[in-house]
mmCIF file of C-alpha atoms and ligand atoms in Angstrom:
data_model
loop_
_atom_site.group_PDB
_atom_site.id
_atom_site.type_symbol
_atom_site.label_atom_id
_atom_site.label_comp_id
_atom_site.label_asym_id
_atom_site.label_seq_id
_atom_site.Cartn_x
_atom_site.Cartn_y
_atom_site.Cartn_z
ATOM 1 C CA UNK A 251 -13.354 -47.940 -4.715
ATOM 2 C CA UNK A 252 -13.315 -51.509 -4.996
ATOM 3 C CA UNK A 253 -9.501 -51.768 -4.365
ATOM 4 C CA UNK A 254 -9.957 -49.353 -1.678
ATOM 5 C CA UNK A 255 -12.456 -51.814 -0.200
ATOM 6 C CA UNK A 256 -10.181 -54.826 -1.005
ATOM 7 C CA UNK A 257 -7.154 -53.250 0.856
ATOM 8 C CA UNK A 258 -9.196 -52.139 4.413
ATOM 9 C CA UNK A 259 -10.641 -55.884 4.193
ATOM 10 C CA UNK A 260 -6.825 -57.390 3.658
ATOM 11 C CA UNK A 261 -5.531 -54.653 6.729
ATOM 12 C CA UNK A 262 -8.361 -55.690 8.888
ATOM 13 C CA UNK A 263 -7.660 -59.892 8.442
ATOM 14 C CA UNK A 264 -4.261 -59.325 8.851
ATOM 15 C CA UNK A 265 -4.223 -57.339 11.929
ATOM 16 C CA UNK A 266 -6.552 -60.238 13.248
ATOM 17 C CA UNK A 267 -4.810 -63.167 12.120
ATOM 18 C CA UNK A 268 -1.047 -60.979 13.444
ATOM 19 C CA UNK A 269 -2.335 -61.360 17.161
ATOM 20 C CA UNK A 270 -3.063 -65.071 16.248
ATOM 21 C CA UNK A 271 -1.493 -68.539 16.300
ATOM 22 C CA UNK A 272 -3.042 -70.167 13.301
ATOM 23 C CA UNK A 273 -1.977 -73.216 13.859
ATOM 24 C CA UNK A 274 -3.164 -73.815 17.487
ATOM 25 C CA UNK A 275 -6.120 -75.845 17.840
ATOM 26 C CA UNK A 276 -9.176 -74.359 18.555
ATOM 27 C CA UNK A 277 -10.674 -76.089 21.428
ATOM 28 C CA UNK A 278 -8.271 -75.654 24.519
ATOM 29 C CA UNK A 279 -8.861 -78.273 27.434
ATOM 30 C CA UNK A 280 -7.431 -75.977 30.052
ATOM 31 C CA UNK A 281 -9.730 -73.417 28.766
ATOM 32 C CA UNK A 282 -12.556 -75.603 28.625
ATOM 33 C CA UNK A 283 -11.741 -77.196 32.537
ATOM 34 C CA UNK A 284 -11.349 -73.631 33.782
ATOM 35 C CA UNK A 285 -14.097 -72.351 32.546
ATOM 36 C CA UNK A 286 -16.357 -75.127 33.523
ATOM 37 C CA UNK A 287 -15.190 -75.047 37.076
ATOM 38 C CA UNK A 288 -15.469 -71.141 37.569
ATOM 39 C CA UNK A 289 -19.316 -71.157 37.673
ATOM 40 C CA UNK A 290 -20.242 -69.525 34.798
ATOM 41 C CA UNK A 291 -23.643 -68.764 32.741
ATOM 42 C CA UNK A 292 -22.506 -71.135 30.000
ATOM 43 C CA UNK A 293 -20.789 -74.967 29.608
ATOM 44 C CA UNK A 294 -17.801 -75.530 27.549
ATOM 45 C CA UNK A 295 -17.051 -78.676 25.828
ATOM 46 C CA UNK A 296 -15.380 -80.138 22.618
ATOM 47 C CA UNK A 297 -17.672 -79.504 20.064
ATOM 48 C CA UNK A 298 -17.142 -82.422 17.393
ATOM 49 C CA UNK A 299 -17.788 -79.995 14.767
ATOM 50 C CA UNK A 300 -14.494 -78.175 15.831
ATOM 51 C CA UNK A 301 -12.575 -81.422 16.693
ATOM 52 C CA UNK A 302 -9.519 -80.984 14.871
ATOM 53 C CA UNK A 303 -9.567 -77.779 13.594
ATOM 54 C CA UNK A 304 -7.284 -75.109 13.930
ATOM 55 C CA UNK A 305 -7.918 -71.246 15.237
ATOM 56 C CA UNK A 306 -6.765 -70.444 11.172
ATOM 57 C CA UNK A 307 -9.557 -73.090 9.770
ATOM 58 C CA UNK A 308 -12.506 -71.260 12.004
ATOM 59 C CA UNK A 309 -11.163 -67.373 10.390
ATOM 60 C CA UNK A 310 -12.358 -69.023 7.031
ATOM 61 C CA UNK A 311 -15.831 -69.605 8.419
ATOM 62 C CA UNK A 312 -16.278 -65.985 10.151
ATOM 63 C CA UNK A 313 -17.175 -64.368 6.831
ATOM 64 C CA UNK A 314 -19.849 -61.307 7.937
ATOM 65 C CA UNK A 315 -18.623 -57.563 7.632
ATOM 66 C CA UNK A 316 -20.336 -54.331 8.872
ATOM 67 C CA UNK A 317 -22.385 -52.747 5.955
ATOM 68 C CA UNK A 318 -20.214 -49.173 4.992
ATOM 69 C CA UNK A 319 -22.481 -47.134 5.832
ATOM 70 C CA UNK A 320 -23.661 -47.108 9.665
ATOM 71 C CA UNK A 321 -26.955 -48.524 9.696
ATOM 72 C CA UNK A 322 -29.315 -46.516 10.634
ATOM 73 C CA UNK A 323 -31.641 -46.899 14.270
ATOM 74 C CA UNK A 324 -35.301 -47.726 13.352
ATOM 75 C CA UNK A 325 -37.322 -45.588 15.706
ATOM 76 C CA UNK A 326 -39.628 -48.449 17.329
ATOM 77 C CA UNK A 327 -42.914 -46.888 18.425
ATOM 78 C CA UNK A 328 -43.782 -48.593 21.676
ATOM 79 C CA UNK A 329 -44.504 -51.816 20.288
ATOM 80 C CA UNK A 330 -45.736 -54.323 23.883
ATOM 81 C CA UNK A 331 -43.399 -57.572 23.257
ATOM 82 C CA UNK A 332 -43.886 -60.612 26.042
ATOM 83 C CA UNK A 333 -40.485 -60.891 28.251
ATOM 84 C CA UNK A 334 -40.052 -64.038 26.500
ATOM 85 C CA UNK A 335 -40.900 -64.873 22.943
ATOM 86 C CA UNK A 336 -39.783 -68.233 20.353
ATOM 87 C CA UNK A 337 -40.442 -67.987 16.793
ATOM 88 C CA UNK A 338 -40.306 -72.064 17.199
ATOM 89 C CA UNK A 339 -43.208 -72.549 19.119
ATOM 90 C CA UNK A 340 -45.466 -69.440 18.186
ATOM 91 C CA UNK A 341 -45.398 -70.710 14.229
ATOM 92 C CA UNK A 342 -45.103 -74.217 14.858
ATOM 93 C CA UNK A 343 -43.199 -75.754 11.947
ATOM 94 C CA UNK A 344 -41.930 -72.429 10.466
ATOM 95 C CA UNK A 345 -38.645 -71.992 11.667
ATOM 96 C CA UNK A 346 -36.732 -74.312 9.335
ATOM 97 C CA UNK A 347 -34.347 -76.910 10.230
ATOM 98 C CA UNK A 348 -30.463 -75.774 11.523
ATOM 99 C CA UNK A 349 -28.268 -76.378 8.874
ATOM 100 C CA UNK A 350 -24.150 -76.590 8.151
ATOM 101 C CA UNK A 351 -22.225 -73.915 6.096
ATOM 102 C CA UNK A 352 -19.214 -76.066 6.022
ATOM 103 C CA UNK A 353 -15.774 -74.658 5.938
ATOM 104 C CA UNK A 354 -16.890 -71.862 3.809
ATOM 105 C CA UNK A 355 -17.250 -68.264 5.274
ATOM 106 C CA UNK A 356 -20.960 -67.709 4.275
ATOM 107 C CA UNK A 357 -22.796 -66.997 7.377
ATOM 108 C CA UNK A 358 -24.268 -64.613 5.883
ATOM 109 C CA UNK A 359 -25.970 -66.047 3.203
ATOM 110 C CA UNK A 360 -27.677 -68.949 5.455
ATOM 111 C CA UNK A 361 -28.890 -65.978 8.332
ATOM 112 C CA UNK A 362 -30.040 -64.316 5.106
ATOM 113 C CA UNK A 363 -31.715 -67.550 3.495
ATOM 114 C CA UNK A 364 -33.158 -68.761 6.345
ATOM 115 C CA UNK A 365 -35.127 -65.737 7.304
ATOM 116 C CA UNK A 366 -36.631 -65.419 4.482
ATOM 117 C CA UNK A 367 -37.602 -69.024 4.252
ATOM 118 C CA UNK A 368 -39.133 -68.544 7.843
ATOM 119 C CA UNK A 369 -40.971 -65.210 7.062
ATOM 120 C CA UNK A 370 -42.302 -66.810 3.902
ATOM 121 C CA UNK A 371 -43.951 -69.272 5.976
ATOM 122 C CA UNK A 372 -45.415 -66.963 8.715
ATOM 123 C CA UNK A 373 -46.666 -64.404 6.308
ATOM 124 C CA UNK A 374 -48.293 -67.239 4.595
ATOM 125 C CA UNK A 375 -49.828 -69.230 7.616
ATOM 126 C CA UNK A 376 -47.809 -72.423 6.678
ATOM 127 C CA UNK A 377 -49.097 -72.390 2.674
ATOM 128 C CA UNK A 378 -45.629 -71.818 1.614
ATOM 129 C CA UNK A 379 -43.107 -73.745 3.192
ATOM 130 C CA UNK A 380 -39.695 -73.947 1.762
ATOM 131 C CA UNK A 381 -35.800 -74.174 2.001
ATOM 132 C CA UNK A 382 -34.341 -71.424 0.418
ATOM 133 C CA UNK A 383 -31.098 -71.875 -1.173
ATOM 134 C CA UNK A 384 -28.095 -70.343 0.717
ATOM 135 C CA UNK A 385 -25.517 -72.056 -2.681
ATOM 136 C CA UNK A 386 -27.643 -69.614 -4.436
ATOM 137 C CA UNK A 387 -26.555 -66.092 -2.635
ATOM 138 C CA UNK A 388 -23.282 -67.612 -2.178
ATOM 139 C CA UNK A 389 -23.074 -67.989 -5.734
ATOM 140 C CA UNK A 390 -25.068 -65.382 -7.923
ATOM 141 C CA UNK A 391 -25.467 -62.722 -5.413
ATOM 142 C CA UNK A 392 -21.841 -61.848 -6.626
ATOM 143 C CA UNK A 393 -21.570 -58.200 -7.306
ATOM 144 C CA UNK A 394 -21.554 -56.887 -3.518
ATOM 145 C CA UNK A 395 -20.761 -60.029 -1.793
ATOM 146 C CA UNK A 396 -17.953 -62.161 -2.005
ATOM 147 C CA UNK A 397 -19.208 -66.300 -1.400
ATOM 148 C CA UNK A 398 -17.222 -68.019 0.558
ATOM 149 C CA UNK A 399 -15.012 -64.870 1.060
ATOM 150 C CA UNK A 400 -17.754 -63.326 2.872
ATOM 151 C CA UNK A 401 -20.368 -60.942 2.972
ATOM 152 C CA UNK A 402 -22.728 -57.915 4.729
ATOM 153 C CA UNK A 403 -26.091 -59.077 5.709
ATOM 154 C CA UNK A 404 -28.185 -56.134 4.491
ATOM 155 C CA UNK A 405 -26.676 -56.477 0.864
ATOM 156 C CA UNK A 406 -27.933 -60.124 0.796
ATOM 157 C CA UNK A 407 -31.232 -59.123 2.056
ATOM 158 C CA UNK A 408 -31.428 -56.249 -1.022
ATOM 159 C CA UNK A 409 -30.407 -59.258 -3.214
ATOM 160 C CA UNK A 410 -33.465 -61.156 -2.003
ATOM 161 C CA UNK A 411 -35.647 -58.216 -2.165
ATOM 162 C CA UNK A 412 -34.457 -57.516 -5.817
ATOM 163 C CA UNK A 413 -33.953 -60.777 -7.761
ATOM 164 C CA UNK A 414 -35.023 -63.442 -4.925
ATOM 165 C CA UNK A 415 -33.377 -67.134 -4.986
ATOM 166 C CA UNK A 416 -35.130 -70.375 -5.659
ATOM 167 C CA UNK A 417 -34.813 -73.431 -3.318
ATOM 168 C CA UNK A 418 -32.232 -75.334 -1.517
ATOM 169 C CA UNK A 419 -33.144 -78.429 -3.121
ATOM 170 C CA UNK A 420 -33.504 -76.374 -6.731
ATOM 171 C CA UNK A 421 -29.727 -75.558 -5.913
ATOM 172 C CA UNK A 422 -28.330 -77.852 -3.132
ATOM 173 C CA UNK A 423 -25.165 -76.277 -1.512
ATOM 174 C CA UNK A 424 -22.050 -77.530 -2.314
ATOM 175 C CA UNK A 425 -19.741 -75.118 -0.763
ATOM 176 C CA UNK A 426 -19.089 -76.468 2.096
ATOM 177 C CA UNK A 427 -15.568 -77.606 0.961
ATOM 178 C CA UNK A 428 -15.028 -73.852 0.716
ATOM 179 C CA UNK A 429 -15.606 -73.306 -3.008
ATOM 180 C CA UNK A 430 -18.282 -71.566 -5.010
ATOM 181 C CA UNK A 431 -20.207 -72.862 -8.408
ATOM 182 C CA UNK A 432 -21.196 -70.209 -10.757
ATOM 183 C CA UNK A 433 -24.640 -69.221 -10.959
ATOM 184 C CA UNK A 434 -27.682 -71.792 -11.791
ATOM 185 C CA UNK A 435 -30.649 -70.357 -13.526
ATOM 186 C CA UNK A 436 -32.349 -74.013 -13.341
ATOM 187 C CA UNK A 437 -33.067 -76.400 -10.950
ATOM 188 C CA UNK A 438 -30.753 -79.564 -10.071
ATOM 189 C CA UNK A 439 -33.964 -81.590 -9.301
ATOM 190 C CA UNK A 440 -35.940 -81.122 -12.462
ATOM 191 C CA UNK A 441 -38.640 -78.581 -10.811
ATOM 192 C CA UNK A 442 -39.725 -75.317 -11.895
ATOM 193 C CA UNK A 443 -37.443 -72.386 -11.557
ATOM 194 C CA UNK A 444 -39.121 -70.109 -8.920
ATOM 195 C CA UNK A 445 -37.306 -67.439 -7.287
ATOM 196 C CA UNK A 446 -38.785 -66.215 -3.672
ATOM 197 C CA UNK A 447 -38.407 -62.528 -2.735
ATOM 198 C CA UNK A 448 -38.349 -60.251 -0.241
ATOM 199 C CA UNK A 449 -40.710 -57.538 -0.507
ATOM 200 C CA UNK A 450 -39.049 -54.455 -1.874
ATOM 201 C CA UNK A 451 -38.102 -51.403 0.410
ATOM 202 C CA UNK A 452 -38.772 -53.292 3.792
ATOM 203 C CA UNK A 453 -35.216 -54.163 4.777
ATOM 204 C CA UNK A 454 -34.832 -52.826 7.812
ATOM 205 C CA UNK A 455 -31.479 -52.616 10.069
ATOM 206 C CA UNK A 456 -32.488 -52.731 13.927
ATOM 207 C CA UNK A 457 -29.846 -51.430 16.220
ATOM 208 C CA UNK A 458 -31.439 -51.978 19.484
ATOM 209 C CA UNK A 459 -32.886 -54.470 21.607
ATOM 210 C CA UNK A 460 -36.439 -53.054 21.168
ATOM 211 C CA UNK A 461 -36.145 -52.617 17.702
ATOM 212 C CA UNK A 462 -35.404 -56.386 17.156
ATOM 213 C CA UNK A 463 -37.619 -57.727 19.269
ATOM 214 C CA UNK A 464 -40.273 -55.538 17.461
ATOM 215 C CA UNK A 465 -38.967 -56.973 13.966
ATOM 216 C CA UNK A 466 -38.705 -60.441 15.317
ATOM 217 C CA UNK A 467 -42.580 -60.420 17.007
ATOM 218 C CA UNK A 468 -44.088 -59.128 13.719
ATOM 219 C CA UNK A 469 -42.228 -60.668 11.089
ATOM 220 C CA UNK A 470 -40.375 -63.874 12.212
ATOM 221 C CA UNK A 471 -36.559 -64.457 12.671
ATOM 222 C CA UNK A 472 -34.201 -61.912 11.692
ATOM 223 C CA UNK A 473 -30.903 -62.185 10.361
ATOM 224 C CA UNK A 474 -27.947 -60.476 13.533
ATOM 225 C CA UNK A 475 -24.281 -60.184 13.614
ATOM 226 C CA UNK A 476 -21.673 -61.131 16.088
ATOM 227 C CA UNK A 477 -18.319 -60.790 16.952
ATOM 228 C CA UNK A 478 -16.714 -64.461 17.686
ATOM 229 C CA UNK A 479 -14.031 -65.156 19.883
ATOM 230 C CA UNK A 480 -12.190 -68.132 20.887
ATOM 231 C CA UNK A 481 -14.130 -69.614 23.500
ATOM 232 C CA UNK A 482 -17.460 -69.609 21.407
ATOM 233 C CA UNK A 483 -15.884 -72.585 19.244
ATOM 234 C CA UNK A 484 -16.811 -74.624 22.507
ATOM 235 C CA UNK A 485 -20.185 -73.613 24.024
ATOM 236 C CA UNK A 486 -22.258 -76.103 24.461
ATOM 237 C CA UNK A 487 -25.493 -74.488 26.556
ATOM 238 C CA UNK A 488 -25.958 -71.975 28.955
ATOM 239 C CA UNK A 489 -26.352 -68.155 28.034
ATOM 240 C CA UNK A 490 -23.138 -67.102 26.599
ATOM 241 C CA UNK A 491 -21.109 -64.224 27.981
ATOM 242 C CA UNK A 492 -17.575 -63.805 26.238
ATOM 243 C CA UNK A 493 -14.565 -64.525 28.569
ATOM 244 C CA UNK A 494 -12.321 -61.718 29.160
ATOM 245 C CA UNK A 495 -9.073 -62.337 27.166
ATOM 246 C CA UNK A 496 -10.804 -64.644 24.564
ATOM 247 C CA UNK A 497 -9.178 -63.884 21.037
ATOM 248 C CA UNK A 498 -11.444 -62.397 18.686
ATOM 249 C CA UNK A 499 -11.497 -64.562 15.294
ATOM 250 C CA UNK A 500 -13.808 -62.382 13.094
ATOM 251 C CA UNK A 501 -17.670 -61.328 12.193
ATOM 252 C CA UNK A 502 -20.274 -63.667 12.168
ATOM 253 C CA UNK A 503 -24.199 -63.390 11.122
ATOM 254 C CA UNK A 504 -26.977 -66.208 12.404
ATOM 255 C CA UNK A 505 -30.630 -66.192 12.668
ATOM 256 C CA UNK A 506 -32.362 -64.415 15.769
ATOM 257 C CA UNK A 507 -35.786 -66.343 16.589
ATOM 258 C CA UNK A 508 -36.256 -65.124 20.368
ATOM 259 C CA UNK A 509 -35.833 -64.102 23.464
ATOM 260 C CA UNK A 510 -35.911 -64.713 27.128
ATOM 261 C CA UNK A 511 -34.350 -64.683 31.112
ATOM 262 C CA UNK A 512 -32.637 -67.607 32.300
ATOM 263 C CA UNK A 513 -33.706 -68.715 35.716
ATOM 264 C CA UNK A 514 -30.399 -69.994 36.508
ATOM 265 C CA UNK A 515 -28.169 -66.907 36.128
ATOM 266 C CA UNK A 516 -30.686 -64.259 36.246
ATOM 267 C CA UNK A 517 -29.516 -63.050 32.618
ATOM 268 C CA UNK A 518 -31.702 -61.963 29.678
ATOM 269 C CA UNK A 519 -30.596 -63.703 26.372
ATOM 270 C CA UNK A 520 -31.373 -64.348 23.063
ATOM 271 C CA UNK A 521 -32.251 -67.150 21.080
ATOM 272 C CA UNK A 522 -30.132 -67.662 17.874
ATOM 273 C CA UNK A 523 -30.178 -70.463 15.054
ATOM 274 C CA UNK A 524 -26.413 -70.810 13.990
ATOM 275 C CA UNK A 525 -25.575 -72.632 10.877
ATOM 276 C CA UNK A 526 -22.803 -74.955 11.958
ATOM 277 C CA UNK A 527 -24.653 -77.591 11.791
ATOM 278 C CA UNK A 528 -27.466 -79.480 14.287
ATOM 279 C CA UNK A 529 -24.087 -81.297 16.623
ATOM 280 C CA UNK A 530 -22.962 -77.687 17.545
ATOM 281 C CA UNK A 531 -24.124 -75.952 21.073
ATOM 282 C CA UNK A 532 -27.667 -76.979 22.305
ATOM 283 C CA UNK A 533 -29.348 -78.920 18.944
ATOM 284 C CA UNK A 534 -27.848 -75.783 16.857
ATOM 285 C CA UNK A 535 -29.203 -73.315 18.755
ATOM 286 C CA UNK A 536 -27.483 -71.080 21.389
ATOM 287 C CA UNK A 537 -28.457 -68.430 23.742
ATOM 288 C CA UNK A 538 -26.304 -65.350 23.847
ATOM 289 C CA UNK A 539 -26.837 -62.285 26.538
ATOM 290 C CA UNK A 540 -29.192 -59.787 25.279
ATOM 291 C CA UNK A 541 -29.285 -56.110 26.265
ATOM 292 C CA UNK A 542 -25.310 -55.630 27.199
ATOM 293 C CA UNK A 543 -24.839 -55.471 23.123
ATOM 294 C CA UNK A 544 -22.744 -58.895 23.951
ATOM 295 C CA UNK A 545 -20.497 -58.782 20.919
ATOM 296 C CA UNK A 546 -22.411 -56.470 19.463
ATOM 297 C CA UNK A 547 -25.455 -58.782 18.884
ATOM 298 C CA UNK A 548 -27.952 -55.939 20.074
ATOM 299 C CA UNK A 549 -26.714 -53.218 17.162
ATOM 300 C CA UNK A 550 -26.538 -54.535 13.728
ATOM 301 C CA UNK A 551 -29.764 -57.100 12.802
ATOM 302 C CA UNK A 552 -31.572 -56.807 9.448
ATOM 303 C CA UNK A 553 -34.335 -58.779 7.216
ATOM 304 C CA UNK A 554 -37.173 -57.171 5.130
ATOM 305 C CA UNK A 555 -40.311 -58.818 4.649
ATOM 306 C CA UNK A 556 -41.551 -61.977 2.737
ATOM 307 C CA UNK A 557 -43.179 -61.006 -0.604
ATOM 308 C CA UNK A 558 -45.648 -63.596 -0.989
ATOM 309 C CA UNK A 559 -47.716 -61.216 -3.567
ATOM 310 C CA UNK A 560 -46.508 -63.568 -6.543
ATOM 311 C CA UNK A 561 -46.974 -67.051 -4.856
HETATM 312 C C1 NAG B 887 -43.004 -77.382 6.833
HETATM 313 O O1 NAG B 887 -42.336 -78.528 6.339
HETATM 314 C C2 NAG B 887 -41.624 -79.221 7.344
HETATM 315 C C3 NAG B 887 -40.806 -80.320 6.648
HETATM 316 O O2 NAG B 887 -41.590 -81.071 5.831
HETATM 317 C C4 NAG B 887 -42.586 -79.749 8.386
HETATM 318 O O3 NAG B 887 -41.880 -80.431 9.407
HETATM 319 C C5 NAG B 887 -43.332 -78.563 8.995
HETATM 320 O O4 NAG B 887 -44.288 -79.006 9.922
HETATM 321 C C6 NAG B 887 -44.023 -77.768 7.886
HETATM 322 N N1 NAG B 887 -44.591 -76.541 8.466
HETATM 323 C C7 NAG B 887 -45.864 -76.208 8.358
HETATM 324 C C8 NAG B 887 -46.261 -74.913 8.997
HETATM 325 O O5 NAG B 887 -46.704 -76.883 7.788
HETATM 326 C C1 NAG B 888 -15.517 -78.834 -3.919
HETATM 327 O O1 NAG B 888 -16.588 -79.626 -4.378
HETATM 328 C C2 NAG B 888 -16.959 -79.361 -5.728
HETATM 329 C C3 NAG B 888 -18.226 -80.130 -6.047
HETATM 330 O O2 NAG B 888 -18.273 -81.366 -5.427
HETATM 331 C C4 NAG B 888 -15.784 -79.704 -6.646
HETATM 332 O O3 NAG B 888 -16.124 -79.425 -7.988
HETATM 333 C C5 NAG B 888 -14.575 -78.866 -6.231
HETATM 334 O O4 NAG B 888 -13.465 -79.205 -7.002
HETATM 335 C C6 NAG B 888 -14.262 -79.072 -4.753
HETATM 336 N N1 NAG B 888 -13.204 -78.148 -4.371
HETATM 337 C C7 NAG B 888 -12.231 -78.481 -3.520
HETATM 338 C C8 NAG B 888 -11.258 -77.404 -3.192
HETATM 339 O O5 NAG B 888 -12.119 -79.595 -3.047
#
């Protein structure tokens, strides 16, 4: 099973990485000119974050796969969401700072992390604010998921449902150079060891629009998944719509935290927390087109809810 696993993983990077030139840089100036000058929903620019990187440095960072089994729709009873919705400003001061996974491919620990940390804080009305620790999925939640090797969202969230993880500043992350610690069962800082939890048997995988946007009004942010391709690396606002012909790099997982329609364009779009740090696209944030399954953002978002039974 496991080497089974191991060897559709290693056929699937390498017939990625094949159509590839590693070793090309991964902001393109004629790209990003063209692009700019065509009109479209989104700007490009050179994201400092990516300055100097190459197309094989980013495959490192893309480190979300597709759960085995197909996740099943949630049938959403006609729940009335507004037409545009921001986890930021209706719980003011619970959707936690953007933060930076490094060159480490664990995406899907932070989407993971940080939704709980926000849905901690909603389903508490503020009393229980907190950080969680992303180092700590990336390094104890070991037996499905793979650190900076990657991981599948929903396995994460059944790791925070089961066991729960303590605090980012309990146990800071350090992997952004790309390797893992082992496990810490006490804190770094000297506090109590507290693990937070998600509350058993709500995970829930959304695979439509209105199932998300049900999730997200109830609950809070939600962790999604995306494909990434090239031209990504350099958005810097606008609602993104992939260019034709873009390379696709890998699977990627981020925080949803709302919704809306851009006056500009016309399009409807999400609104997505990424972890690459607070330098990247608009503040951190980016919006994405919603309802075309844009890289299949629409199909494949999970998070259960905050247990705060125990707090
Ligand atoms: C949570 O803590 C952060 C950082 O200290 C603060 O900015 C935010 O306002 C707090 N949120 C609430 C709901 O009190
Ligand atoms: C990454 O950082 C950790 C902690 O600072 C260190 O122990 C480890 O050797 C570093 N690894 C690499 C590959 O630089």
């Amino acid at each position: 099973m496991r080497f089974i696993s191991t060897l559709l993983i290693a056929l699937t990077v390498f017939a990625v990485c094949n159509a590839l030139d590693l070793n090309k840089p991964v902001l393109d100036d004629k790209f990003i000119h063209n692009h700019n000058a065509n009109g479209a929903s989104w700007v490009a620019g050179r994201n400092p974050r990516f300055e100097g990187q190459s197309i094989g440095d980013i495959l490192g960072l893309l480190g979300t796969k597709k759960p085995r089994n197909t996740p099943e729709e949630v049938s959403v009873s006609k729940v009335a969401v507004p037409n545009s919705f921001d986890s930021r400003t209706n719980w003011p001061g619970c959707v936690h700072a953007v933060l930076n996974q490094g060159q480490c491919g664990s995406c899907w620990a932070f989407a993971a992390s940080e939704s709980l940390s926000d849905r901690l804080c909603i389903a508490s009305q503020g009393a229980i604010n907190v950080t969680l620790s992303p180092q700590a999925l990336v390094s104890c939640d070991i037996e499905f998921n793979q650190g900076c090797n990657g991981g599948i969202p929903q396995m994460a969230w059944e790791y925070l449902e089961l066991h729960g993880i303590p605090t980012d500043s309990c146990f800071p992350y350090t992997s952004g150079n790309g390797t893992a610690p082992d496990c810490q069962k006490e804190c770094s800082d000297g506090s109590k060891y507290q693990l937070y939890k998600g509350k058993t048997f709500t995970l829930k995988t959304c695979s439509s629009v209105a199932a998300i946007q049900a999730n997200v009004f109830a609950y809070g942010p939600i962790e999604g998944t995306m494909d990434v391709y090239q031209d990504f690396m350099s958005y810097t606002s606008g609602v993104y719509v992939m260019t034709p012909g873009s390379k696709l790099l890998g699977g990627h997982a981020i925080k949803i935290v709302g919704w809306g329609t851009d006056s500009t364009s016309g399009l409807d779009y999400w609104i997505v927390q990424n972890s690459w740090g607070s330098d990247w696209g608009m503040n951190g944030f980016f919006w994405i087109q919603r309802g075309t399954n844009m890289c299949g953002i629409d199909r494949d978002a999970s998070a259960g809810q905050a247990d705060i039974s125990s707090l």
